[in-house]
Amino acid sequence: VENSSPVGLALEVWLSPNPIDRENPALDPKAIKTELSIAAGTENTSAKERFVLTFDPDKLTDLIEAETVYHLITFTNQTETYDPIAADDYLKITAWADATCTINKR
């Protein structure tokens, strides 16, 4: 996650093998919720954080077996700043999946 704005953000990330209800994502028993936060960027440097999401094996199986993984990301201002968000400020979220499997470990 990369944030160039002067606003620190709390992010709530939902992943599901089903379409997510925007009003109440917790209705889906297969939905996975993760909460993250990113600091505000400065005038010269954007804030960058790397997060590794880990899941219960059954939840991971639900996501892997799905034809599509749906997502919902909400963010909330976590700072009390009066600095305006400029037209060239951005929040960049880059994601990829990487899995490690151990079979018949002894």
mmCIF file with all atom_site columns, C-alpha atoms in Angstrom:
data_model
loop_
_atom_site.group_PDB
_atom_site.id
_atom_site.type_symbol
_atom_site.label_atom_id
_atom_site.label_alt_id
_atom_site.label_comp_id
_atom_site.label_asym_id
_atom_site.label_entity_id
_atom_site.label_seq_id
_atom_site.pdbx_PDB_ins_code
_atom_site.Cartn_x
_atom_site.Cartn_y
_atom_site.Cartn_z
_atom_site.occupancy
_atom_site.B_iso_or_equiv
_atom_site.pdbx_formal_charge
_atom_site.auth_seq_id
_atom_site.auth_comp_id
_atom_site.auth_asym_id
_atom_site.auth_atom_id
_atom_site.pdbx_PDB_model_num
ATOM 1   C CA . VAL A 1 1   ? 0.000   0.000   0.000   1.00 0.00 ? 1   VAL A CA 1
ATOM 2   C CA . GLU A 1 2   ? 1.354   3.408   -0.929  1.00 0.00 ? 2   GLU A CA 1
ATOM 3   C CA . ASN A 1 3   ? -0.206  6.681   0.230   1.00 0.00 ? 3   ASN A CA 1
ATOM 4   C CA . SER A 1 4   ? 0.958   10.053  -1.047  1.00 0.00 ? 4   SER A CA 1
ATOM 5   C CA . SER A 1 5   ? -1.824  12.078  0.605   1.00 0.00 ? 5   SER A CA 1
ATOM 6   C CA . PRO A 1 6   ? -1.442  13.991  3.897   1.00 0.00 ? 6   PRO A CA 1
ATOM 7   C CA . VAL A 1 7   ? -4.092  11.719  5.435   1.00 0.00 ? 7   VAL A CA 1
ATOM 8   C CA . GLY A 1 8   ? -3.285  8.588   7.441   1.00 0.00 ? 8   GLY A CA 1
ATOM 9   C CA . LEU A 1 9   ? -5.786  5.872   6.601   1.00 0.00 ? 9   LEU A CA 1
ATOM 10  C CA . ALA A 1 10  ? -7.356  2.811   8.190   1.00 0.00 ? 10  ALA A CA 1
ATOM 11  C CA . LEU A 1 11  ? -8.252  0.223   5.561   1.00 0.00 ? 11  LEU A CA 1
ATOM 12  C CA . GLU A 1 12  ? -10.800 -2.545  5.902   1.00 0.00 ? 12  GLU A CA 1
ATOM 13  C CA . VAL A 1 13  ? -10.272 -5.227  3.257   1.00 0.00 ? 13  VAL A CA 1
ATOM 14  C CA . TRP A 1 14  ? -12.878 -7.918  2.554   1.00 0.00 ? 14  TRP A CA 1
ATOM 15  C CA . LEU A 1 15  ? -12.218 -10.892 0.259   1.00 0.00 ? 15  LEU A CA 1
ATOM 16  C CA . SER A 1 16  ? -14.829 -13.458 -0.693  1.00 0.00 ? 16  SER A CA 1
ATOM 17  C CA . PRO A 1 17  ? -15.606 -16.109 -3.315  1.00 0.00 ? 17  PRO A CA 1
ATOM 18  C CA . ASN A 1 18  ? -19.089 -14.501 -3.450  1.00 0.00 ? 18  ASN A CA 1
ATOM 19  C CA . PRO A 1 19  ? -20.223 -11.001 -4.431  1.00 0.00 ? 19  PRO A CA 1
ATOM 20  C CA . ILE A 1 20  ? -19.878 -8.793  -1.340  1.00 0.00 ? 20  ILE A CA 1
ATOM 21  C CA . ASP A 1 21  ? -22.797 -6.859  0.136   1.00 0.00 ? 21  ASP A CA 1
ATOM 22  C CA . ARG A 1 22  ? -21.410 -3.320  0.438   1.00 0.00 ? 22  ARG A CA 1
ATOM 23  C CA . GLU A 1 23  ? -23.782 -2.435  3.258   1.00 0.00 ? 23  GLU A CA 1
ATOM 24  C CA . ASN A 1 24  ? -23.066 -5.527  5.376   1.00 0.00 ? 24  ASN A CA 1
ATOM 25  C CA . PRO A 1 25  ? -20.127 -7.621  4.126   1.00 0.00 ? 25  PRO A CA 1
ATOM 26  C CA . ALA A 1 26  ? -20.155 -9.725  7.316   1.00 0.00 ? 26  ALA A CA 1
ATOM 27  C CA . LEU A 1 27  ? -23.365 -11.445 6.122   1.00 0.00 ? 27  LEU A CA 1
ATOM 28  C CA . ASP A 1 28  ? -21.253 -13.767 3.956   1.00 0.00 ? 28  ASP A CA 1
ATOM 29  C CA . PRO A 1 29  ? -19.805 -16.562 6.137   1.00 0.00 ? 29  PRO A CA 1
ATOM 30  C CA . LYS A 1 30  ? -17.042 -17.123 3.558   1.00 0.00 ? 30  LYS A CA 1
ATOM 31  C CA . ALA A 1 31  ? -15.922 -13.474 3.566   1.00 0.00 ? 31  ALA A CA 1
ATOM 32  C CA . ILE A 1 32  ? -12.549 -12.684 5.131   1.00 0.00 ? 32  ILE A CA 1
ATOM 33  C CA . LYS A 1 33  ? -11.981 -9.329  6.822   1.00 0.00 ? 33  LYS A CA 1
ATOM 34  C CA . THR A 1 34  ? -8.560  -7.779  7.344   1.00 0.00 ? 34  THR A CA 1
ATOM 35  C CA . GLU A 1 35  ? -7.836  -4.403  8.922   1.00 0.00 ? 35  GLU A CA 1
ATOM 36  C CA . LEU A 1 36  ? -4.722  -2.429  7.957   1.00 0.00 ? 36  LEU A CA 1
ATOM 37  C CA . SER A 1 37  ? -3.427  1.100   8.413   1.00 0.00 ? 37  SER A CA 1
ATOM 38  C CA . ILE A 1 38  ? -1.132  3.331   6.403   1.00 0.00 ? 38  ILE A CA 1
ATOM 39  C CA . ALA A 1 39  ? 0.537   6.531   7.589   1.00 0.00 ? 39  ALA A CA 1
ATOM 40  C CA . ALA A 1 40  ? 0.148   9.848   5.832   1.00 0.00 ? 40  ALA A CA 1
ATOM 41  C CA . GLY A 1 41  ? 2.594   10.710  3.103   1.00 0.00 ? 41  GLY A CA 1
ATOM 42  C CA . THR A 1 42  ? 4.834   13.730  3.404   1.00 0.00 ? 42  THR A CA 1
ATOM 43  C CA . GLU A 1 43  ? 5.374   16.528  0.949   1.00 0.00 ? 43  GLU A CA 1
ATOM 44  C CA . ASN A 1 44  ? 8.332   14.722  -0.630  1.00 0.00 ? 44  ASN A CA 1
ATOM 45  C CA . THR A 1 45  ? 7.737   11.043  0.119   1.00 0.00 ? 45  THR A CA 1
ATOM 46  C CA . SER A 1 46  ? 4.758   8.734   0.045   1.00 0.00 ? 46  SER A CA 1
ATOM 47  C CA . ALA A 1 47  ? 4.162   6.353   2.952   1.00 0.00 ? 47  ALA A CA 1
ATOM 48  C CA . LYS A 1 48  ? 4.665   2.701   2.003   1.00 0.00 ? 48  LYS A CA 1
ATOM 49  C CA . GLU A 1 49  ? 3.662   -0.417  3.912   1.00 0.00 ? 49  GLU A CA 1
ATOM 50  C CA . ARG A 1 50  ? 3.859   -4.062  2.933   1.00 0.00 ? 50  ARG A CA 1
ATOM 51  C CA . PHE A 1 51  ? 1.291   -6.376  4.462   1.00 0.00 ? 51  PHE A CA 1
ATOM 52  C CA . VAL A 1 52  ? 1.148   -10.152 4.347   1.00 0.00 ? 52  VAL A CA 1
ATOM 53  C CA . LEU A 1 53  ? -2.374  -11.492 4.760   1.00 0.00 ? 53  LEU A CA 1
ATOM 54  C CA . THR A 1 54  ? -2.660  -14.967 6.214   1.00 0.00 ? 54  THR A CA 1
ATOM 55  C CA . PHE A 1 55  ? -5.818  -17.036 6.263   1.00 0.00 ? 55  PHE A CA 1
ATOM 56  C CA . ASP A 1 56  ? -7.315  -20.025 7.947   1.00 0.00 ? 56  ASP A CA 1
ATOM 57  C CA . PRO A 1 57  ? -6.723  -23.027 5.587   1.00 0.00 ? 57  PRO A CA 1
ATOM 58  C CA . ASP A 1 58  ? -10.464 -23.503 4.975   1.00 0.00 ? 58  ASP A CA 1
ATOM 59  C CA . LYS A 1 59  ? -10.910 -19.814 4.091   1.00 0.00 ? 59  LYS A CA 1
ATOM 60  C CA . LEU A 1 60  ? -7.926  -20.002 1.745   1.00 0.00 ? 60  LEU A CA 1
ATOM 61  C CA . THR A 1 61  ? -9.425  -23.077 0.074   1.00 0.00 ? 61  THR A CA 1
ATOM 62  C CA . ASP A 1 62  ? -12.691 -21.172 -0.470  1.00 0.00 ? 62  ASP A CA 1
ATOM 63  C CA . LEU A 1 63  ? -10.792 -18.375 -2.207  1.00 0.00 ? 63  LEU A CA 1
ATOM 64  C CA . ILE A 1 64  ? -8.558  -20.678 -4.264  1.00 0.00 ? 64  ILE A CA 1
ATOM 65  C CA . GLU A 1 65  ? -11.470 -22.777 -5.533  1.00 0.00 ? 65  GLU A CA 1
ATOM 66  C CA . ALA A 1 66  ? -13.515 -19.725 -6.536  1.00 0.00 ? 66  ALA A CA 1
ATOM 67  C CA . GLU A 1 67  ? -13.687 -18.699 -10.158 1.00 0.00 ? 67  GLU A CA 1
ATOM 68  C CA . THR A 1 68  ? -13.542 -15.051 -9.051  1.00 0.00 ? 68  THR A CA 1
ATOM 69  C CA . VAL A 1 69  ? -12.346 -13.495 -5.791  1.00 0.00 ? 69  VAL A CA 1
ATOM 70  C CA . TYR A 1 70  ? -14.439 -10.452 -4.933  1.00 0.00 ? 70  TYR A CA 1
ATOM 71  C CA . HIS A 1 71  ? -13.039 -7.620  -2.849  1.00 0.00 ? 71  HIS A CA 1
ATOM 72  C CA . LEU A 1 72  ? -14.293 -4.585  -0.977  1.00 0.00 ? 72  LEU A CA 1
ATOM 73  C CA . ILE A 1 73  ? -11.910 -1.972  0.415   1.00 0.00 ? 73  ILE A CA 1
ATOM 74  C CA . THR A 1 74  ? -13.069 0.882   2.618   1.00 0.00 ? 74  THR A CA 1
ATOM 75  C CA . PHE A 1 75  ? -10.804 3.496   4.098   1.00 0.00 ? 75  PHE A CA 1
ATOM 76  C CA . THR A 1 76  ? -11.245 5.955   6.937   1.00 0.00 ? 76  THR A CA 1
ATOM 77  C CA . ASN A 1 77  ? -9.301  9.118   7.720   1.00 0.00 ? 77  ASN A CA 1
ATOM 78  C CA . GLN A 1 78  ? -7.149  8.542   10.822  1.00 0.00 ? 78  GLN A CA 1
ATOM 79  C CA . THR A 1 79  ? -5.596  12.008  11.092  1.00 0.00 ? 79  THR A CA 1
ATOM 80  C CA . GLU A 1 80  ? -6.822  15.406  12.108  1.00 0.00 ? 80  GLU A CA 1
ATOM 81  C CA . THR A 1 81  ? -5.200  17.450  9.396   1.00 0.00 ? 81  THR A CA 1
ATOM 82  C CA . TYR A 1 82  ? -6.355  20.470  7.523   1.00 0.00 ? 82  TYR A CA 1
ATOM 83  C CA . ASP A 1 83  ? -3.907  19.851  4.704   1.00 0.00 ? 83  ASP A CA 1
ATOM 84  C CA . PRO A 1 84  ? -5.901  19.470  1.499   1.00 0.00 ? 84  PRO A CA 1
ATOM 85  C CA . ILE A 1 85  ? -5.711  16.347  -0.613  1.00 0.00 ? 85  ILE A CA 1
ATOM 86  C CA . ALA A 1 86  ? -4.169  17.479  -3.896  1.00 0.00 ? 86  ALA A CA 1
ATOM 87  C CA . ALA A 1 87  ? -5.276  16.368  -7.339  1.00 0.00 ? 87  ALA A CA 1
ATOM 88  C CA . ASP A 1 88  ? -2.048  14.361  -7.763  1.00 0.00 ? 88  ASP A CA 1
ATOM 89  C CA . ASP A 1 89  ? -2.231  12.587  -4.362  1.00 0.00 ? 89  ASP A CA 1
ATOM 90  C CA . TYR A 1 90  ? -2.978  8.870   -4.583  1.00 0.00 ? 90  TYR A CA 1
ATOM 91  C CA . LEU A 1 91  ? -3.571  5.646   -2.702  1.00 0.00 ? 91  LEU A CA 1
ATOM 92  C CA . LYS A 1 92  ? -1.986  2.734   -4.546  1.00 0.00 ? 92  LYS A CA 1
ATOM 93  C CA . ILE A 1 93  ? -2.854  -0.834  -3.596  1.00 0.00 ? 93  ILE A CA 1
ATOM 94  C CA . THR A 1 94  ? -0.920  -3.606  -5.310  1.00 0.00 ? 94  THR A CA 1
ATOM 95  C CA . ALA A 1 95  ? -1.824  -7.193  -4.487  1.00 0.00 ? 95  ALA A CA 1
ATOM 96  C CA . TRP A 1 96  ? -0.814  -10.670 -5.548  1.00 0.00 ? 96  TRP A CA 1
ATOM 97  C CA . ALA A 1 97  ? -1.338  -14.182 -4.287  1.00 0.00 ? 97  ALA A CA 1
ATOM 98  C CA . ASP A 1 98  ? 1.488   -16.478 -3.304  1.00 0.00 ? 98  ASP A CA 1
ATOM 99  C CA . ALA A 1 99  ? 0.948   -19.786 -1.547  1.00 0.00 ? 99  ALA A CA 1
ATOM 100 C CA . THR A 1 100 ? 3.282   -22.237 0.133   1.00 0.00 ? 100 THR A CA 1
ATOM 101 C CA . CYS A 1 101 ? 2.001   -25.790 0.631   1.00 0.00 ? 101 CYS A CA 1
ATOM 102 C CA . THR A 1 102 ? 3.508   -28.511 2.771   1.00 0.00 ? 102 THR A CA 1
ATOM 103 C CA . ILE A 1 103 ? 2.360   -32.030 1.918   1.00 0.00 ? 103 ILE A CA 1
ATOM 104 C CA . ASN A 1 104 ? 3.016   -35.041 4.158   1.00 0.00 ? 104 ASN A CA 1
ATOM 105 C CA . LYS A 1 105 ? 5.423   -33.189 6.450   1.00 0.00 ? 105 LYS A CA 1
ATOM 106 C CA . ARG A 1 106 ? 7.092   -35.608 8.845   1.00 0.00 ? 106 ARG A CA 1
#
